[in-house]
XYZ file of C-alpha atoms in Angstrom:
380
model
C -9.795 -25.239 27.943
C -11.375 -28.539 26.121
C -11.452 -28.989 22.502
C -13.824 -30.480 19.727
C -16.586 -30.118 21.923
C -19.409 -29.489 19.146
C -23.156 -29.349 19.291
C -24.021 -33.067 19.050
C -21.386 -33.598 22.569
C -18.304 -35.394 20.674
C -15.260 -35.226 22.991
C -11.651 -35.112 21.835
C -9.816 -33.879 18.249
C -12.941 -32.292 16.148
C -12.714 -34.187 13.151
C -13.839 -32.818 9.348
C -17.201 -35.012 9.166
C -17.541 -33.027 12.515
C -17.080 -29.925 11.058
C -19.529 -30.808 7.960
C -21.805 -31.744 10.788
C -22.027 -28.530 12.200
C -21.761 -26.580 8.505
C -24.947 -28.848 7.500
C -22.391 -29.509 4.598
C -21.171 -33.032 2.824
C -18.034 -34.088 4.079
C -16.206 -33.731 0.642
C -17.589 -29.756 1.116
C -15.769 -29.576 3.445
C -12.380 -30.912 2.132
C -12.591 -28.692 -0.940
C -13.181 -25.468 0.716
C -9.927 -26.298 3.440
C -7.687 -27.226 -0.229
C -8.880 -24.398 -1.927
C -10.481 -26.209 -4.402
C -12.850 -23.520 -7.039
C -16.857 -23.591 -8.052
C -17.781 -23.579 -3.891
C -19.826 -20.351 -3.267
C -18.459 -17.910 -0.576
C -21.645 -18.922 1.776
C -20.663 -22.339 1.949
C -17.092 -21.741 2.077
C -18.035 -19.129 5.132
C -19.961 -21.822 7.358
C -17.115 -23.994 7.041
C -15.177 -21.805 8.377
C -16.925 -20.309 10.809
C -17.975 -24.339 11.783
C -13.599 -24.666 11.715
C -13.204 -22.219 14.182
C -16.695 -22.935 17.021
C -14.989 -26.602 16.560
C -11.167 -25.651 16.908
C -10.993 -27.544 14.034
C -7.426 -27.439 12.174
C -6.792 -29.195 8.613
C -3.686 -31.244 9.255
C -1.342 -29.536 7.359
C 1.432 -31.866 7.837
C -0.321 -34.714 5.676
C -1.592 -32.185 3.176
C 1.810 -31.183 2.613
C 3.155 -34.474 1.964
C 0.361 -35.153 -0.929
C 0.411 -32.019 -2.171
C 4.549 -31.433 -2.329
C 3.145 -27.390 -1.033
C 3.158 -25.975 2.698
C 0.481 -24.004 1.626
C 2.506 -20.404 3.606
C 4.098 -17.492 1.762
C 7.004 -15.823 3.671
C 7.273 -11.723 4.281
C 10.141 -10.062 3.546
C 10.033 -6.747 5.473
C 11.907 -4.048 6.943
C 9.591 -3.815 9.944
C 8.951 0.072 10.409
C 5.949 1.325 12.275
C 5.622 4.295 9.443
C 2.126 4.248 7.951
C 1.727 2.595 4.774
C 4.242 0.138 4.771
C 2.668 -1.484 8.190
C -0.757 -0.801 5.936
C 0.208 -2.584 3.387
C 1.823 -5.565 5.166
C -1.567 -6.465 7.741
C -3.654 -6.397 4.115
C -1.248 -9.116 2.918
C -1.608 -10.567 6.037
C -4.872 -10.505 5.639
C -5.169 -11.332 1.804
C -2.924 -14.767 3.173
C -4.923 -15.737 5.404
C -7.931 -16.048 2.979
C -6.409 -17.675 0.915
C -5.533 -19.990 3.261
C -2.689 -20.055 3.365
C -0.273 -19.380 6.320
C 2.176 -16.749 6.598
C 5.541 -16.306 7.889
C 7.519 -13.358 8.153
C 11.121 -12.145 8.521
C 12.104 -8.602 9.441
C 15.331 -7.091 8.095
C 16.457 -4.045 10.050
C 18.368 -1.145 7.726
C 21.957 -1.780 7.966
C 21.171 -5.990 8.745
C 24.422 -7.200 6.010
C 22.416 -9.758 5.186
C 19.512 -8.402 4.664
C 16.897 -8.931 2.270
C 19.187 -12.098 0.696
C 19.573 -13.464 4.299
C 15.831 -13.151 4.848
C 14.778 -14.723 1.719
C 17.776 -17.419 2.538
C 15.414 -18.313 5.973
C 12.471 -18.735 4.426
C 13.250 -20.835 1.984
C 14.511 -22.955 4.735
C 10.846 -22.878 6.182
C 9.824 -24.890 2.509
C 7.202 -21.356 1.968
C 5.653 -22.238 -1.200
C 5.455 -18.342 -2.444
C 7.843 -14.966 -1.512
C 6.728 -11.456 -0.710
C 9.714 -8.725 -0.685
C 7.648 -5.654 0.938
C 10.972 -3.813 1.312
C 10.848 -0.475 0.751
C 14.580 0.613 1.109
C 17.338 0.687 -2.009
C 20.721 1.268 0.087
C 23.156 -0.388 -1.215
C 23.220 -3.185 1.324
C 22.555 -6.668 -0.689
C 24.232 -5.583 -4.071
C 22.641 -6.333 -7.045
C 19.976 -8.670 -5.149
C 18.478 -10.179 -8.922
C 22.191 -11.847 -9.206
C 22.598 -12.775 -4.961
C 19.282 -14.377 -4.806
C 18.286 -18.087 -6.005
C 14.754 -18.235 -5.642
C 12.927 -21.565 -7.315
C 9.589 -20.016 -5.975
C 6.852 -17.627 -6.832
C 7.851 -13.714 -5.533
C 5.640 -11.155 -5.221
C 7.423 -7.821 -5.071
C 5.783 -5.037 -3.711
C 6.195 -1.164 -3.933
C 9.522 -1.623 -6.326
C 11.624 -2.166 -9.288
C 11.468 -6.173 -9.862
C 14.468 -8.444 -9.961
C 14.900 -11.039 -12.319
C 13.137 -14.477 -10.461
C 11.910 -17.549 -12.709
C 8.673 -16.601 -11.360
C 8.102 -13.048 -10.145
C 5.085 -10.966 -9.877
C 4.916 -7.327 -9.156
C 2.611 -5.347 -7.121
C 1.936 -1.245 -5.336
C 3.301 0.225 -7.855
C 2.865 3.707 -9.697
C 3.533 5.917 -6.894
C 4.323 8.338 -9.156
C 1.157 8.538 -11.362
C -0.023 9.913 -8.256
C 2.191 12.859 -7.715
C 1.873 13.311 -10.725
C -1.916 14.211 -10.259
C -1.802 15.777 -7.106
C 1.525 17.992 -8.795
C -1.133 18.501 -11.604
C -4.078 19.124 -9.841
C -2.493 22.309 -8.074
C -0.629 23.916 -11.582
C -4.890 23.214 -12.642
C -5.559 26.113 -9.390
C -3.579 28.514 -10.396
C -0.377 27.571 -9.419
C 2.625 28.526 -11.144
C 4.867 25.840 -10.208
C 4.660 23.106 -6.774
C 7.665 23.009 -3.901
C 8.149 19.044 -3.050
C 8.623 18.202 0.151
C 9.731 14.618 -0.953
C 10.439 11.278 1.265
C 14.099 9.645 1.954
C 15.618 9.409 -1.482
C 17.080 5.773 -0.470
C 13.223 4.355 -0.352
C 11.549 2.891 -3.842
C 8.387 5.329 -2.707
C 10.355 8.715 -2.217
C 11.967 8.293 -5.258
C 8.493 7.277 -7.188
C 6.570 10.566 -5.744
C 9.920 13.342 -6.424
C 9.740 11.908 -9.619
C 6.134 12.004 -10.840
C 6.195 15.242 -9.244
C 8.938 16.790 -11.613
C 7.596 14.945 -14.930
C 3.751 17.071 -13.533
C 6.281 20.517 -13.965
C 8.212 19.298 -16.855
C 5.225 18.330 -18.360
C 3.266 21.841 -18.396
C 6.392 23.464 -18.827
C 7.073 24.693 -15.237
C 9.592 25.952 -13.259
C 11.239 22.416 -11.165
C 12.082 24.320 -7.156
C 14.742 22.053 -5.319
C 13.428 19.287 -3.982
C 13.777 19.795 0.225
C 13.907 16.228 1.650
C 12.545 14.842 4.799
C 11.967 11.594 6.631
C 9.011 11.011 6.558
C 8.114 12.194 10.369
C 6.401 15.265 11.392
C 9.130 17.088 12.532
C 11.105 17.272 9.165
C 8.371 18.120 7.684
C 8.022 21.166 10.598
C 11.627 21.544 9.612
C 11.272 22.448 6.133
C 8.332 24.529 6.538
C 10.349 27.118 8.810
C 12.758 27.161 5.575
C 9.746 27.471 3.072
C 8.031 30.114 4.759
C 10.317 32.545 4.538
C 10.002 32.531 0.490
C 7.147 34.087 -0.730
C 7.220 32.431 -4.306
C 6.122 29.458 -2.532
C 2.225 28.812 -2.856
C 1.919 25.545 -3.293
C 4.071 22.177 -1.524
C 3.482 18.807 -2.364
C 4.435 16.462 0.679
C 5.331 12.863 0.232
C 3.529 11.896 2.612
C 0.570 13.241 5.388
C 3.339 12.965 8.337
C 5.158 15.642 7.078
C 2.207 17.579 5.355
C 1.279 18.071 9.358
C 4.500 19.201 10.333
C 4.911 21.765 7.024
C 1.565 23.126 7.835
C 1.969 23.811 11.808
C 5.646 25.649 10.165
C 3.803 27.822 8.211
C 1.107 28.462 10.330
C 3.273 29.833 12.988
C 5.045 31.876 10.621
C 1.968 33.816 9.745
C 1.422 31.991 6.095
C -2.031 30.582 6.051
C -2.727 27.546 4.664
C -4.618 27.741 1.986
C -4.683 31.265 2.003
C -1.436 31.572 1.254
C 0.359 28.398 0.363
C -1.307 25.032 -0.641
C -0.391 21.516 0.675
C -1.142 18.310 -0.815
C -0.291 14.991 1.497
C 0.747 11.291 0.917
C -1.348 8.097 2.319
C -4.289 9.552 3.801
C -3.870 8.838 7.561
C -6.511 8.066 9.231
C -5.667 11.641 11.019
C -5.921 13.588 7.600
C -9.496 14.671 7.717
C -9.191 15.607 11.629
C -6.248 18.387 11.199
C -6.681 21.887 10.934
C -6.809 22.486 7.892
C -7.877 19.291 6.817
C -5.678 18.108 4.519
C -5.440 16.935 1.148
C -4.515 13.832 -0.108
C -3.691 11.219 -1.797
C -5.353 7.946 -0.775
C -3.396 4.683 -1.400
C -5.483 1.242 -1.241
C -3.542 -1.036 0.247
C -6.107 -3.495 1.192
C -6.999 -2.944 -2.875
C -3.007 -3.538 -3.915
C -2.843 -6.726 -0.982
C -4.918 -9.076 -2.554
C -4.451 -7.790 -6.089
C -0.685 -9.188 -5.497
C -1.741 -12.260 -2.937
C -4.309 -13.756 -5.630
C -2.016 -13.317 -8.575
C 1.023 -14.816 -6.642
C -1.144 -18.452 -5.016
C -2.581 -18.235 -8.472
C 1.220 -18.886 -9.540
C 2.488 -21.193 -6.118
C -0.745 -23.733 -7.199
C -0.500 -23.720 -11.431
C 2.642 -23.188 -12.071
C 2.405 -23.832 -15.397
C -0.016 -21.221 -16.409
C 0.475 -17.391 -17.187
C 0.219 -15.563 -14.628
C -2.450 -13.132 -14.501
C -2.687 -9.383 -14.771
C -2.034 -7.053 -12.488
C -4.784 -5.042 -11.986
C -4.729 -1.041 -11.595
C -5.924 0.365 -8.660
C -7.486 3.464 -9.280
C -6.173 7.162 -8.199
C -7.988 8.733 -5.312
C -7.326 12.151 -4.340
C -9.358 13.107 -1.519
C -9.879 16.798 -1.391
C -10.878 19.213 1.363
C -9.549 22.160 2.574
C -5.265 22.342 2.347
C -5.963 22.993 -1.386
C -7.168 26.535 -2.951
C -6.194 29.393 -6.068
C -3.189 31.200 -4.982
C -3.438 34.382 -3.171
C -2.216 35.612 -6.696
C -3.870 34.997 -9.108
C -1.743 33.822 -12.061
C -2.229 31.850 -15.711
C -3.995 28.973 -14.901
C -2.739 25.138 -15.832
C -4.585 23.072 -18.425
C -7.636 21.693 -17.787
C -7.954 23.763 -14.289
C -10.195 21.905 -12.060
C -13.038 24.448 -10.673
C -15.029 22.013 -8.880
C -11.807 22.867 -6.408
C -12.866 26.203 -5.288
C -16.328 27.458 -3.635
C -18.811 27.971 -6.452
C -18.821 31.911 -6.428
C -14.763 31.181 -7.782
C -12.924 32.673 -4.647
C -11.298 31.505 -1.014
C -10.521 27.764 -0.104
C -11.724 24.488 -0.859
C -14.475 23.597 1.170
C -13.999 20.770 4.019
C -16.404 17.775 2.668
C -14.093 15.014 0.189
C -14.321 15.443 -3.119
C -12.588 12.047 -4.811
C -11.437 13.276 -7.894
C -10.506 10.687 -10.632
C -6.396 10.556 -12.081
C -6.205 12.007 -15.934
C -4.165 10.419 -17.668
């Protein structure tokens, strides 16, 4: 395929002057866009990028790296799992990195790999990345004291995990405990005496955070804390847990650590003759695309992966490009509890929890919640 043939009919490798001509801007504006300089309007930036894509123009990154001391690349360390949450977060990171005008380099870790995160970070540093994103959801001890073993001289953004000591480290994607507490308190407010929990594998940071939020809600309301059932994020493990819980007539509400397990749980409860939500209410976590279409549609916590990724990458790039400046403050995305038809008051009225949300039931005060989605903000 011939490249660099634009509207003016020129051939050969396209130049910035060609991009300027197609976009109808000055060559200086093209330079400012590709150097990610401020004070360029979004409309001008889009015209320049569209023209560059049309011409097949690529900035000479090697020359720019020599001039600036930076490669304009960001490395990502990730477990490489296909699970919805981590995969969605990485997709959001990829979009955010490209929107900021940086290249992305990804190193996948493998569970049980002795090198683990340390080896992945070393590999990225050898490639000369300007910053690193660590999206490693598992803590299984394979890297020991990670903070002590990482020798990092570039900014690091840690997603959804505790921070570690580094000269310039940032954290994003935390707060799963607050989301879990919101889900649990919603069930208590419906009138359930207590809430059972189907947790994810406890070597995952997210699973531990969600269990902590569930437990803190029960303790804060003076309710009994049932034993945790641990799954593996799969619908099959939710189904197995549902078979166990179905035989316990005292179970009227379950908060699950992800939607896949919630769907398996509902299947097992239904097969055992326990109706959802008439007998048992179920709340999931993530809001996977199918959650609105299962029977019954699933009440769940919606995670805003793109918001987390964009905020984190914006802060990381700011630290890369302004090494002497204070880091940008992290934003707190809203907690979205999406009400659907898998939750209702318990079959036998128990004393109501504090601040019961009556909007979660029908206007006549009985029966399950309407299937239409309703957004409920977190209660601090």
